[in-house]
PDB file of C-alpha atoms and ligand atoms in Angstrom:
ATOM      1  CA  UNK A1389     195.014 -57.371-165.056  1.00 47.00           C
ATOM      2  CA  UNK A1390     193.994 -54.271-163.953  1.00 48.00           C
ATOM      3  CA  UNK A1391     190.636 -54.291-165.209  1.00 51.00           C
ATOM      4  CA  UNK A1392     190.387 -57.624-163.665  1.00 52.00           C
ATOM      5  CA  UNK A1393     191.116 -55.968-160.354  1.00 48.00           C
ATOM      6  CA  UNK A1394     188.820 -53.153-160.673  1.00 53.00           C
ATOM      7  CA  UNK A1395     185.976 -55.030-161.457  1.00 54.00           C
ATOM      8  CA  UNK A1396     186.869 -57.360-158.607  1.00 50.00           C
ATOM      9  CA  UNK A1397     186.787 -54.075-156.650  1.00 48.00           C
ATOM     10  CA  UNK A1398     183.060 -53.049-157.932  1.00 46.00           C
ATOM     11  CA  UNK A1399     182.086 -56.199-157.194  1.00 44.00           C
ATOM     12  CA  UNK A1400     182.986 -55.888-153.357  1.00 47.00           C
ATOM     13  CA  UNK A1401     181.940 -52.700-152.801  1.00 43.00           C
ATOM     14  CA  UNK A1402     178.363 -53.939-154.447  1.00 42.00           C
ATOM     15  CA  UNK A1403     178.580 -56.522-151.785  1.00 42.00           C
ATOM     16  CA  UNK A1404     179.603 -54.960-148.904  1.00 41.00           C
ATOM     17  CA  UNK A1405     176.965 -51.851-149.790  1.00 40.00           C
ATOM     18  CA  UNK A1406     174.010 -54.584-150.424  1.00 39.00           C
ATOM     19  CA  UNK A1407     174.828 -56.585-147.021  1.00 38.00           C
ATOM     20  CA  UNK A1408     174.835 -52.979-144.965  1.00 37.00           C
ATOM     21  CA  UNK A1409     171.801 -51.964-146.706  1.00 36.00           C
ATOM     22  CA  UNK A1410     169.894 -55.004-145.812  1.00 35.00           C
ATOM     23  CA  UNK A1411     171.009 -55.446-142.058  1.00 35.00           C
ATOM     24  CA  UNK A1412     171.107 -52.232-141.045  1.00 37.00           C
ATOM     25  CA  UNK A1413     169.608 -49.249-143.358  1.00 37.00           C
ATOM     26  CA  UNK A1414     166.514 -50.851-144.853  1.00 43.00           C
ATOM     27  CA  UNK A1415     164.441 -48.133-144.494  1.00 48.00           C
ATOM     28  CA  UNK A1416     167.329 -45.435-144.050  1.00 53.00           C
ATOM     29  CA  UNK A1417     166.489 -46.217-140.040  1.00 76.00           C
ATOM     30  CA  UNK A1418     167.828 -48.367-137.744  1.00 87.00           C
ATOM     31  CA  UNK A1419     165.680 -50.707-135.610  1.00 96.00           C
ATOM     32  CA  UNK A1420     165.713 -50.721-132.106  1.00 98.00           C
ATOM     33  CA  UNK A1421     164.286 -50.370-128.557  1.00 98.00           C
ATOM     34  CA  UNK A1422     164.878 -47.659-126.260  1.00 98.00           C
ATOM     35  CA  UNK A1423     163.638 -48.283-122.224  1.00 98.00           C
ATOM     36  CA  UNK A1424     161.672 -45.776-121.122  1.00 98.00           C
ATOM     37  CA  UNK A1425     160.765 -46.853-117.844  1.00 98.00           C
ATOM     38  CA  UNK A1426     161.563 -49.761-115.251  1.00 98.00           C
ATOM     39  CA  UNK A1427     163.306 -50.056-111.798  1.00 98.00           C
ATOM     40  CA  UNK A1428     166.504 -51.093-113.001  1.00 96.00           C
ATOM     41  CA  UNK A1429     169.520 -47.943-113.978  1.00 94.00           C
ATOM     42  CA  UNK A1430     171.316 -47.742-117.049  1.00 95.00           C
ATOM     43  CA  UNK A1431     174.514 -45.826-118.008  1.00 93.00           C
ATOM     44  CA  UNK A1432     172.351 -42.906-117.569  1.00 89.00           C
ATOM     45  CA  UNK A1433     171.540 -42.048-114.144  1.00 89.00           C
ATOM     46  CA  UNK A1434     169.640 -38.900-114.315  1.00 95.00           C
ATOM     47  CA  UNK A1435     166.367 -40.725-115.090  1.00 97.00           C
ATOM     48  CA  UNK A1436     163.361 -41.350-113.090  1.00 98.00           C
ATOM     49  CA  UNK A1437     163.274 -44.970-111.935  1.00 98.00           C
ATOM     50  CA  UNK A1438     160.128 -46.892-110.682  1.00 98.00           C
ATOM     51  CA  UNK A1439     158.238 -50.370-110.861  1.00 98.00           C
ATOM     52  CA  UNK A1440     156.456 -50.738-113.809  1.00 98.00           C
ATOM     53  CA  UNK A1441     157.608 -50.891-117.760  1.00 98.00           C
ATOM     54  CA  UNK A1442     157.497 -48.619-120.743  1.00 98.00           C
ATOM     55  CA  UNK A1443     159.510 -49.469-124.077  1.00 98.00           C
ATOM     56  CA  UNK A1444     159.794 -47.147-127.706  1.00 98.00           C
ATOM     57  CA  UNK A1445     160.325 -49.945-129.942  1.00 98.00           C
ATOM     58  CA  UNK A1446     161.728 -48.471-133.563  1.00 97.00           C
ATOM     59  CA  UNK A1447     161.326 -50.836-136.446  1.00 97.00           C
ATOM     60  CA  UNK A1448     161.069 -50.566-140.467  1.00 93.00           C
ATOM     61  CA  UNK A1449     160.303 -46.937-139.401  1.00 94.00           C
ATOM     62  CA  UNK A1450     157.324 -47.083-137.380  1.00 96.00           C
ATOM     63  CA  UNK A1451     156.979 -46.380-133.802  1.00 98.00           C
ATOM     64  CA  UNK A1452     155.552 -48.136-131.336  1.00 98.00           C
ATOM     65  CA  UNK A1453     155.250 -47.622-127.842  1.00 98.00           C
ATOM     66  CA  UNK A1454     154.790 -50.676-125.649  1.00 98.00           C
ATOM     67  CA  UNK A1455     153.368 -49.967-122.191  1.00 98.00           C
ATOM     68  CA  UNK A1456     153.621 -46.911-120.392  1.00 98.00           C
ATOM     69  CA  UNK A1457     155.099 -47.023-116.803  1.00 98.00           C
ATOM     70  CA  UNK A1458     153.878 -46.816-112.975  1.00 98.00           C
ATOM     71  CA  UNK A1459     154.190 -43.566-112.401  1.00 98.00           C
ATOM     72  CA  UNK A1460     152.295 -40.625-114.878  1.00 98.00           C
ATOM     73  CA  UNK A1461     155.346 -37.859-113.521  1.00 98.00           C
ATOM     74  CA  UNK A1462     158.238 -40.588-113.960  1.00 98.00           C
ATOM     75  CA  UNK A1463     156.990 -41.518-117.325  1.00 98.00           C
ATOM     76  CA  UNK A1464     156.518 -37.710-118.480  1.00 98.00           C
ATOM     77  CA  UNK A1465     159.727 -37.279-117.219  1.00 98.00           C
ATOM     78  CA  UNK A1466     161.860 -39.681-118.933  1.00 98.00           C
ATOM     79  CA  UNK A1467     160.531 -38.926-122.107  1.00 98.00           C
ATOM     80  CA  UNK A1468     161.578 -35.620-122.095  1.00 98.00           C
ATOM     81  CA  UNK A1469     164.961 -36.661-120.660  1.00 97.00           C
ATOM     82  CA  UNK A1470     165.244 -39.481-123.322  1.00 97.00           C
ATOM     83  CA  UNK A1471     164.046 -37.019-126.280  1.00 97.00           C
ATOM     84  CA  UNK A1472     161.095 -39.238-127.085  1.00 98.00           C
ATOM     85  CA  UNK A1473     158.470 -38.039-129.349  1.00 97.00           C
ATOM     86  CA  UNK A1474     155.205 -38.938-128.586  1.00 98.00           C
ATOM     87  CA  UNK A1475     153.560 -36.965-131.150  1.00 98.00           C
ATOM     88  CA  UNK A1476     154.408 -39.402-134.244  1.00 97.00           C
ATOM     89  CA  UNK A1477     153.726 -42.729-132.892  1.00 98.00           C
ATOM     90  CA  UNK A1478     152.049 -45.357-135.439  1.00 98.00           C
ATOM     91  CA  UNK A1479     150.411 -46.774-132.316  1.00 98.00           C
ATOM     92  CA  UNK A1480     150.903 -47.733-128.399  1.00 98.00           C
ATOM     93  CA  UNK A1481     150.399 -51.584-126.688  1.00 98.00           C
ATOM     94  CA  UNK A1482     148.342 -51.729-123.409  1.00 98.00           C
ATOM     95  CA  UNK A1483     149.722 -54.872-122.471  1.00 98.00           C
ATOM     96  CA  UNK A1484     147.165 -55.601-119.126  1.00 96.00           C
ATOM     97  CA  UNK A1485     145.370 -53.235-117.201  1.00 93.00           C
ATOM     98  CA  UNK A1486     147.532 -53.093-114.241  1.00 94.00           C
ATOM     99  CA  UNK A1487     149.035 -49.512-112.778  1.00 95.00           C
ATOM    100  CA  UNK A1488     152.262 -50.364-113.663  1.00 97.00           C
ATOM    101  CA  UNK A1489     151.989 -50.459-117.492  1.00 98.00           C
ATOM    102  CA  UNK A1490     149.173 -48.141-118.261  1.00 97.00           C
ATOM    103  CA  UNK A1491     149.938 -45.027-115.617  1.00 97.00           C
ATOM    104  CA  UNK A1492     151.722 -42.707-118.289  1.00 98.00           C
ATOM    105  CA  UNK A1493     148.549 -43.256-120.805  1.00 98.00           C
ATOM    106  CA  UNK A1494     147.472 -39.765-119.588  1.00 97.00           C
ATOM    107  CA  UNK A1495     150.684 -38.229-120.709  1.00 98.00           C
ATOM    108  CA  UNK A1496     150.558 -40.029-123.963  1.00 98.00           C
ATOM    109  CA  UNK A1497     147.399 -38.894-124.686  1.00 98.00           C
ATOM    110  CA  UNK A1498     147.681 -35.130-123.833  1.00 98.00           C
ATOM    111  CA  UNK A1499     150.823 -35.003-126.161  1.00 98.00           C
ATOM    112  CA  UNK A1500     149.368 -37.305-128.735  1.00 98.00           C
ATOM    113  CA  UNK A1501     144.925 -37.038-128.173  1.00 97.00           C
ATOM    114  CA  UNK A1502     144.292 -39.392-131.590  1.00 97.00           C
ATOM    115  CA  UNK A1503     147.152 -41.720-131.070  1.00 98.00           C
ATOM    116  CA  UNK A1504     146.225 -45.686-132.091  1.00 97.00           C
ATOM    117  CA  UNK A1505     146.278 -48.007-128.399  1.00 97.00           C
ATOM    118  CA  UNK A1506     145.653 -51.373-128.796  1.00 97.00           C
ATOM    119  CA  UNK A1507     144.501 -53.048-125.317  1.00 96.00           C
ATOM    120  CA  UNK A1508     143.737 -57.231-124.891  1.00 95.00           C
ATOM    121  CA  UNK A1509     140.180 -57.850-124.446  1.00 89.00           C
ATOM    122  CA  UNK A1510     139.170 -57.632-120.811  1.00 83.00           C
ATOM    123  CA  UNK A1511     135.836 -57.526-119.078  1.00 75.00           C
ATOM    124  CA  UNK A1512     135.450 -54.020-117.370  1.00 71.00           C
ATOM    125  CA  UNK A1513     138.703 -52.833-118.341  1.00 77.00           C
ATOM    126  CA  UNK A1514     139.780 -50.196-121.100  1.00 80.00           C
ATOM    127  CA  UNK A1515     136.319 -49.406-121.870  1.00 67.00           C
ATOM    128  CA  UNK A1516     134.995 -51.191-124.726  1.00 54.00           C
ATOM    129  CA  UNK A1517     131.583 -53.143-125.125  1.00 50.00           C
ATOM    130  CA  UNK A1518     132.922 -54.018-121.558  1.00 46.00           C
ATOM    131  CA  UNK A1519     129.776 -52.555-120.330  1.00 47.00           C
ATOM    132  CA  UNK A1520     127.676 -55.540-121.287  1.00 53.00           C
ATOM    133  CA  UNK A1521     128.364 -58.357-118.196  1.00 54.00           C
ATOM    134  CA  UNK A1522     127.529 -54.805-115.558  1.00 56.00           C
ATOM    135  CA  UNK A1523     124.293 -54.180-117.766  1.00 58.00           C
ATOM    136  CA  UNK A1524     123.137 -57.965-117.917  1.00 62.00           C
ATOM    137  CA  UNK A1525     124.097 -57.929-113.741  1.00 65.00           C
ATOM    138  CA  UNK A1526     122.072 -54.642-113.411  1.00 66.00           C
ATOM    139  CA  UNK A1527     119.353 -55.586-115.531  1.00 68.00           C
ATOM    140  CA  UNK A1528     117.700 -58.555-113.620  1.00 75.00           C
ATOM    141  CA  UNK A1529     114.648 -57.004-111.946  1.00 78.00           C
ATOM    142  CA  UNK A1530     113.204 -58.620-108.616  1.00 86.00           C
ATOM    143  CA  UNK A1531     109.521 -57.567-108.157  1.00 88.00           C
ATOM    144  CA  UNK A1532     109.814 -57.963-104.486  1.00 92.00           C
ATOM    145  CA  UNK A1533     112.842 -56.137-104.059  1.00 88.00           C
ATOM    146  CA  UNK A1534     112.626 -52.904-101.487  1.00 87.00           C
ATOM    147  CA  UNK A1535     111.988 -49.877-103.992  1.00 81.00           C
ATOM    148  CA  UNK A1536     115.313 -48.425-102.596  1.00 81.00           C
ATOM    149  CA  UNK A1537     116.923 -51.727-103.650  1.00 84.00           C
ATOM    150  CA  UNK A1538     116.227 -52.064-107.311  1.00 79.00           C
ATOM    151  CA  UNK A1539     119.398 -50.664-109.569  1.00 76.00           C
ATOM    152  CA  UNK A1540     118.679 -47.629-111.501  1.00 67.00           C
ATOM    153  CA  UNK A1541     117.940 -48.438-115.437  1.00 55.00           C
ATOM    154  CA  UNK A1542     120.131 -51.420-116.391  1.00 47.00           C
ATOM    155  CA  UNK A1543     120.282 -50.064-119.471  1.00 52.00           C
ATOM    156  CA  UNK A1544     122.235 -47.115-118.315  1.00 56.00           C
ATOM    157  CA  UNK A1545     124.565 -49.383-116.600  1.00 57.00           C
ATOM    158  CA  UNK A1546     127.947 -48.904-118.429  1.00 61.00           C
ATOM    159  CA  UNK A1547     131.650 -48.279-117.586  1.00 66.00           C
ATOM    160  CA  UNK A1548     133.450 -45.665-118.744  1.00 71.00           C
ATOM    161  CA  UNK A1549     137.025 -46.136-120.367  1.00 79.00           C
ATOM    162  CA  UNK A1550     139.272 -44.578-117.964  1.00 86.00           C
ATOM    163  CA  UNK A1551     140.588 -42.640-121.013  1.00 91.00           C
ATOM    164  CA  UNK A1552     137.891 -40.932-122.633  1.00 88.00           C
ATOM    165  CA  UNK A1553     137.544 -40.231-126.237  1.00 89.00           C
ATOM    166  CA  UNK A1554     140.994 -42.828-126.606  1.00 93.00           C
ATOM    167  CA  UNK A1555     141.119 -44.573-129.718  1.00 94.00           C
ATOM    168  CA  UNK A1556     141.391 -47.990-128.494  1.00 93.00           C
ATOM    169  CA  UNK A1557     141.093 -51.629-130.011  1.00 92.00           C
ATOM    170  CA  UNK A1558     140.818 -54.336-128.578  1.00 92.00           C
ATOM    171  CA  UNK A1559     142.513 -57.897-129.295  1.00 92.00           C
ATOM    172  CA  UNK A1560     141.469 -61.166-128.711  1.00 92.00           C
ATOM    173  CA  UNK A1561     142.857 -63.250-131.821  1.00 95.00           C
ATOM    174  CA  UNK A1562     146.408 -62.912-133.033  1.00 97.00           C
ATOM    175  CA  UNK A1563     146.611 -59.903-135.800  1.00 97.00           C
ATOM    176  CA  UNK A1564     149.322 -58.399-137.500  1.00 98.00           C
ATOM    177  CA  UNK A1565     148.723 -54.965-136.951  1.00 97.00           C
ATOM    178  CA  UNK A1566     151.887 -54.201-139.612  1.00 97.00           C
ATOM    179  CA  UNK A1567     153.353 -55.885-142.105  1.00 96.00           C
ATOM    180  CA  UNK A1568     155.672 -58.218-139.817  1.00 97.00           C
ATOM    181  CA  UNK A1569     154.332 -56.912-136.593  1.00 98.00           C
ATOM    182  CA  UNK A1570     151.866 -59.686-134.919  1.00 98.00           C
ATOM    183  CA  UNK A1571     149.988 -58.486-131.675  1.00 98.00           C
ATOM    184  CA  UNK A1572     148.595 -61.431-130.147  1.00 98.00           C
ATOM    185  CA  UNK A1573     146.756 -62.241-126.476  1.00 97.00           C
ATOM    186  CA  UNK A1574     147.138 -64.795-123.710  1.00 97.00           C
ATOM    187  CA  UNK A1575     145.068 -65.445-120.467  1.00 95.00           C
ATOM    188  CA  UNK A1576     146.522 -66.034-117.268  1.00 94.00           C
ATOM    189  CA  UNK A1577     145.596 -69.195-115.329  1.00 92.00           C
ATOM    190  CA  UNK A1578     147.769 -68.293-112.502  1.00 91.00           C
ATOM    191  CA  UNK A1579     146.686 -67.530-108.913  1.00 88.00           C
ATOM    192  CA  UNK A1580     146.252 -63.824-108.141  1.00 88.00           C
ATOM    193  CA  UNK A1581     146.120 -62.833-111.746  1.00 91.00           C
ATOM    194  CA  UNK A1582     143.501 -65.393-112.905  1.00 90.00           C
ATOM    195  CA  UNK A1583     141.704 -64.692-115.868  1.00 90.00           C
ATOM    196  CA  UNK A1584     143.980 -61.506-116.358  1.00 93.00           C
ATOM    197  CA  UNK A1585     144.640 -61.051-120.239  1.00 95.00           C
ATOM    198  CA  UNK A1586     147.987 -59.067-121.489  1.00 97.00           C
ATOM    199  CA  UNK A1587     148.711 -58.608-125.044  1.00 98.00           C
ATOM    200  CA  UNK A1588     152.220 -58.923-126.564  1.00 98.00           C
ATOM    201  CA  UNK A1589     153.794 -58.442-129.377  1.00 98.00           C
ATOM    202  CA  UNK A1590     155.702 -60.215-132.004  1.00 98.00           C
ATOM    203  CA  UNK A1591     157.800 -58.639-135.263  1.00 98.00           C
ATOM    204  CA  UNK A1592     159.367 -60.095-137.631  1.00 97.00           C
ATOM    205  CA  UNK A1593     162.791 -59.728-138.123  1.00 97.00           C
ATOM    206  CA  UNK A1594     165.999 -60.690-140.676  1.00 96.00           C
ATOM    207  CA  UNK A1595     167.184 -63.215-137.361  1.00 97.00           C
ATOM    208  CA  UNK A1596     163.509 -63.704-136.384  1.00 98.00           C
ATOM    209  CA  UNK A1597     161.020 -62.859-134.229  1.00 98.00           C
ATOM    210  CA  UNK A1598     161.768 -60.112-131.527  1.00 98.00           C
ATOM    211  CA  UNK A1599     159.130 -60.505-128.852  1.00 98.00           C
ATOM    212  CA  UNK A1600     158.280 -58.065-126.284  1.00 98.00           C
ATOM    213  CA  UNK A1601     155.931 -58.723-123.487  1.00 98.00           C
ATOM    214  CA  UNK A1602     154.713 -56.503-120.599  1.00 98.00           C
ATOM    215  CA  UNK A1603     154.389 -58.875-117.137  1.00 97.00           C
ATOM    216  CA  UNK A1604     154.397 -62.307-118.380  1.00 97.00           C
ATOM    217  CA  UNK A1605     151.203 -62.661-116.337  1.00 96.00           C
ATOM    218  CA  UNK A1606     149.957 -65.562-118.452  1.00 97.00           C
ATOM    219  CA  UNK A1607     153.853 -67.331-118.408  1.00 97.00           C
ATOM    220  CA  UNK A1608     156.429 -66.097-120.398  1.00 98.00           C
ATOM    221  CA  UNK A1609     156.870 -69.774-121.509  1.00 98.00           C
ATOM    222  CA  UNK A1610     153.044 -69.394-122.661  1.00 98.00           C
ATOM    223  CA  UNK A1611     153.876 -66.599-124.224  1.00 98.00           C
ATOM    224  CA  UNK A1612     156.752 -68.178-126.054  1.00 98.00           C
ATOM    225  CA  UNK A1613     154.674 -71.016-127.494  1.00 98.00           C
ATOM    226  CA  UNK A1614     151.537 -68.209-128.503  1.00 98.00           C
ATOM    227  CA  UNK A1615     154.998 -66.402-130.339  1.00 98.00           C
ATOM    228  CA  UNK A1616     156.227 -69.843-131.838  1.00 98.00           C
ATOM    229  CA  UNK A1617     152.783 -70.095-133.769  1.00 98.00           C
ATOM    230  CA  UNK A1618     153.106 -66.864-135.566  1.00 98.00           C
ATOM    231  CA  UNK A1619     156.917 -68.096-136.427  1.00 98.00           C
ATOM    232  CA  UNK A1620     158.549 -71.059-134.457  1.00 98.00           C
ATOM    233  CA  UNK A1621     162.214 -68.849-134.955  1.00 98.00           C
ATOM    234  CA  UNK A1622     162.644 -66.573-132.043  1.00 98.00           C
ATOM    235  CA  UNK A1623     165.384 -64.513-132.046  1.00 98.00           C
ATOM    236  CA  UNK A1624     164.943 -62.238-128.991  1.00 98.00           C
ATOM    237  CA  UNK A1625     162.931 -61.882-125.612  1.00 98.00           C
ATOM    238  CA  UNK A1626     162.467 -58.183-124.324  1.00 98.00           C
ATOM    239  CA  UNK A1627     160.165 -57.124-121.175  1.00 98.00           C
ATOM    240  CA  UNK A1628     158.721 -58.075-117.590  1.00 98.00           C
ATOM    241  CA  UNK A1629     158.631 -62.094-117.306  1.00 98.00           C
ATOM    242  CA  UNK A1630     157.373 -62.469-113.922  1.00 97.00           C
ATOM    243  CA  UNK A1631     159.714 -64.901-112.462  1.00 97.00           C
ATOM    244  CA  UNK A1632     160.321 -63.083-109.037  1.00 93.00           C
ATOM    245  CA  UNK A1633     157.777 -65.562-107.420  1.00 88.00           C
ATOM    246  CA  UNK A1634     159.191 -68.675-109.442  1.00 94.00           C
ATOM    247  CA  UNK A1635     161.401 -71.007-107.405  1.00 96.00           C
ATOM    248  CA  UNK A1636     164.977 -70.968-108.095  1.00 97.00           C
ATOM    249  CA  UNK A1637     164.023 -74.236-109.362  1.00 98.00           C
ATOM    250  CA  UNK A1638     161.461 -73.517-111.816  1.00 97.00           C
ATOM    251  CA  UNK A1639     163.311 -70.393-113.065  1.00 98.00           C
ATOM    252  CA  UNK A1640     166.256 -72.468-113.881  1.00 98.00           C
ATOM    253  CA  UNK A1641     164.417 -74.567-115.935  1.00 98.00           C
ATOM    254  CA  UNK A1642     162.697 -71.961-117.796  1.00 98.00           C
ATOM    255  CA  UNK A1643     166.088 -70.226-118.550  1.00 98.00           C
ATOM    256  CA  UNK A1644     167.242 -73.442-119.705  1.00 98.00           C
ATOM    257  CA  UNK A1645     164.155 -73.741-121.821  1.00 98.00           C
ATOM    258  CA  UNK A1646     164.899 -70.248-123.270  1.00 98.00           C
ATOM    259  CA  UNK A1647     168.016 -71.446-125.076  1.00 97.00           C
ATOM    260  CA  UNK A1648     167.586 -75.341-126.107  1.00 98.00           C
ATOM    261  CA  UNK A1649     163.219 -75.260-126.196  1.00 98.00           C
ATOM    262  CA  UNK A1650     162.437 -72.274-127.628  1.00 98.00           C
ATOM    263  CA  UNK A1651     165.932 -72.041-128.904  1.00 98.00           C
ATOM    264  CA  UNK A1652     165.980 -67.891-128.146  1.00 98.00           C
ATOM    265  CA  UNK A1653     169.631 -66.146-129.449  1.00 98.00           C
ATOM    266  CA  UNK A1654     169.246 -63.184-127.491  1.00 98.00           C
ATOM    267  CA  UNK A1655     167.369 -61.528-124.346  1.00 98.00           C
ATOM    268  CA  UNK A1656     166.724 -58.322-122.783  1.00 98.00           C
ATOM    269  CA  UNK A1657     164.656 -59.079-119.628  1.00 98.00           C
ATOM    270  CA  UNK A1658     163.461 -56.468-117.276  1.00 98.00           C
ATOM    271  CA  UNK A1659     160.657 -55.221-114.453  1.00 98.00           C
ATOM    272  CA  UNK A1660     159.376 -58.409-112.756  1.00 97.00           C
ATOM    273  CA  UNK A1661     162.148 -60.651-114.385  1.00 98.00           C
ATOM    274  CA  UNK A1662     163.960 -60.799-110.960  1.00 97.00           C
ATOM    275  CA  UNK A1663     167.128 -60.635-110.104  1.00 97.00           C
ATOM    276  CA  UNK A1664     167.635 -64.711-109.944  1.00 98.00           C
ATOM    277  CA  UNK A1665     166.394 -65.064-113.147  1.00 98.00           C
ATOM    278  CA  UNK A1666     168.496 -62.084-114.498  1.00 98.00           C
ATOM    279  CA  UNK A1667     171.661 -63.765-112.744  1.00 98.00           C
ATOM    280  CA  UNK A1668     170.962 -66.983-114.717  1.00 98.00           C
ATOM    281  CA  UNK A1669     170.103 -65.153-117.798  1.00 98.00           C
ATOM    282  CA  UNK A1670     173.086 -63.216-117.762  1.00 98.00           C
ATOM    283  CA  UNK A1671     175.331 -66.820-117.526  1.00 98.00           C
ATOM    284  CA  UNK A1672     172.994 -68.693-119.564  1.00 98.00           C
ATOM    285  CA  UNK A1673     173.420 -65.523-122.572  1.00 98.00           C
ATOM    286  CA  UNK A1674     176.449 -64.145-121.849  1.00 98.00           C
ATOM    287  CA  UNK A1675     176.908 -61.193-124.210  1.00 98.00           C
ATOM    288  CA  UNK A1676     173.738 -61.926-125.898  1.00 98.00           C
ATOM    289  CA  UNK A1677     172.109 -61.016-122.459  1.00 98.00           C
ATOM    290  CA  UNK A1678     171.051 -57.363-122.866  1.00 97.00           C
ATOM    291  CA  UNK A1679     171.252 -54.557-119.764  1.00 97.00           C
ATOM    292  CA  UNK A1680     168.180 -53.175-120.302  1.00 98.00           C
ATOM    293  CA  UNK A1681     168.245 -51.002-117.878  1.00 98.00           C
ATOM    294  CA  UNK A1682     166.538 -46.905-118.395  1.00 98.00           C
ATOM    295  CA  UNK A1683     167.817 -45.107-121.279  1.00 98.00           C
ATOM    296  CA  UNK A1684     169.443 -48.043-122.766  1.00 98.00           C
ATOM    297  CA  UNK A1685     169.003 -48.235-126.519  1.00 97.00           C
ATOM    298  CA  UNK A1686     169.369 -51.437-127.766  1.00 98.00           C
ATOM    299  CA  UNK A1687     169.881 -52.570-131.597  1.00 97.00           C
ATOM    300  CA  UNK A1688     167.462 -54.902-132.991  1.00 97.00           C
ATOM    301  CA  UNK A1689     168.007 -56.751-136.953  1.00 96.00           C
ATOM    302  CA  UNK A1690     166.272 -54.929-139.855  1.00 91.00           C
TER     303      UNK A1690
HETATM  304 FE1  LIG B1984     154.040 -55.220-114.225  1.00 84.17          FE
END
């Protein structure tokens, strides 16, 4: 009897130590996703806030950081209030080229000169073979031109990144960057942002995929269906999705779409999300709605 109890014992502390070590301590790390910057406060309230996003996502010990705030001093700042190392990232996300997501790149790049970015692929922007459409427009000479009118050496004609010497990739197909960690790019078709491409990214989790985009530029229900083709079970929605210029209408039905389309369990929505849409998301998700507000580190599955 009692060595029929104390091997029922064994047997639950096996379980109960194999179950913790899969959800939580895979990798002796937890996974998760602290906010570095965005305009909404968090328990902490000794942090810089301003418009724009920044997020240190943790998972199966790497480190990535996804955008990179409005502001170069706010971002400096809250990393060194929130203790975040940006010497030993594995690599940082340029989501789009606007202010508000690539302002603390500067910062980054003095603490961290070599560090990995990957960027979408965008004509004139980040510095790549960008240069090409301003040497073919430069390049076209016209014989009876004014002297004073013909450009200088098309040839010559190329654009600096704005970050010089930066290690930076650029995406145009899906690629999984890490084993379970998809980067992939969408195009917006939207008016003022036309043709504007932001990256986001995808990883693969034990309840999913966790997907974290920048501005949503392209849709955030775009987005969602780009996601669904790396792995159809979403699990989680962090970041910007650009609903503050939705009608209540339309961002009702995409809320709605969130849970019984796309079939999400969980969301931590931020920046340009809106307050609307965050009021429906919070009834819509209940506890499963995240505050994602600066400083707030939230758990993500293994
Ligand atoms: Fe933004």
């Amino acid at each position: 009897m009692i060595k029929k109890l104390s091997r029922a014992l064994i047997l639950a502390c096996i379980t109960i130590l194999a179950t913790v070590s899969s959800s939580t301590f895979a990798d002796g790390k937890a996974s998760r996703a602290t906010i570095i910057y965005d305009a909404l406060v968090g328990k902490q309230h000794d942090v810089f806030l301003g418009w724009g996003y920044s997020v240190l996502v943790e998972h199966g010990g790497k480190r990535i950081l996804f955008d990179t705030g409005g502001q170069y001093g706010g971002f400096a700042a809250n990393t060194k209030k929130l203790g975040i190392d940006l010497k030993s990232l594995d690599f940082v996300v340029l989501t789009h080229r606007h202010g508000d997501h690539t302002s603390g790149m500067a910062y980054v790049l003095q603490q961290n000169p070599k560090v990995k970015i990957y960027a979408p692929l965008e004509t004139g922007s980040f510095g790549s073979p960008t240069s090409a459409p301003v040497v073919r427009l430069a390049s076209r000479r016209v014989a009876e031109t004014p002297e004073d009118l013909h450009y200088f050496d098309g040839d010559k004609a190329t654009v600096d990144s704005p970050w010089p010497g930066a290690n930076i990739s650029q995406i145009d197909k899906p690629v999984e960057v890490l084993p379970g960690v998809f980067l992939f790019r969408t195009v917006s078709e939207n008016k003022g942002t036309l043709e504007l491409n932001e990256l986001s990214m995808a990883i693969k989790t034990s309840k999913g995929l966790a997907v974290f985009v920048g501005c949503s530029h392209p849709g955030i229900e775009k987005i969602l269906a780009a996601a669904a083709e790396i792995d159809p079970n979403i699990y989680s929605v962090f970041g910007g999705m650009h609903l503050t210029d939705a009608t209540d209408q339309q961002v009702a039905n995409i809320v709605e779409n969130f849970k019984f389309k796309w079939k999400v369990d969980h969301v931590a929505p931020g920046h340009c999300t809106g307050e609307f849409a965050q009021s429906l998301f919070t009834k819509q998700f209940g506890p499963n709605h995240e505050h994602a507000g600066v400083g707030e580190v939230i758990s993500l599955p293994q």
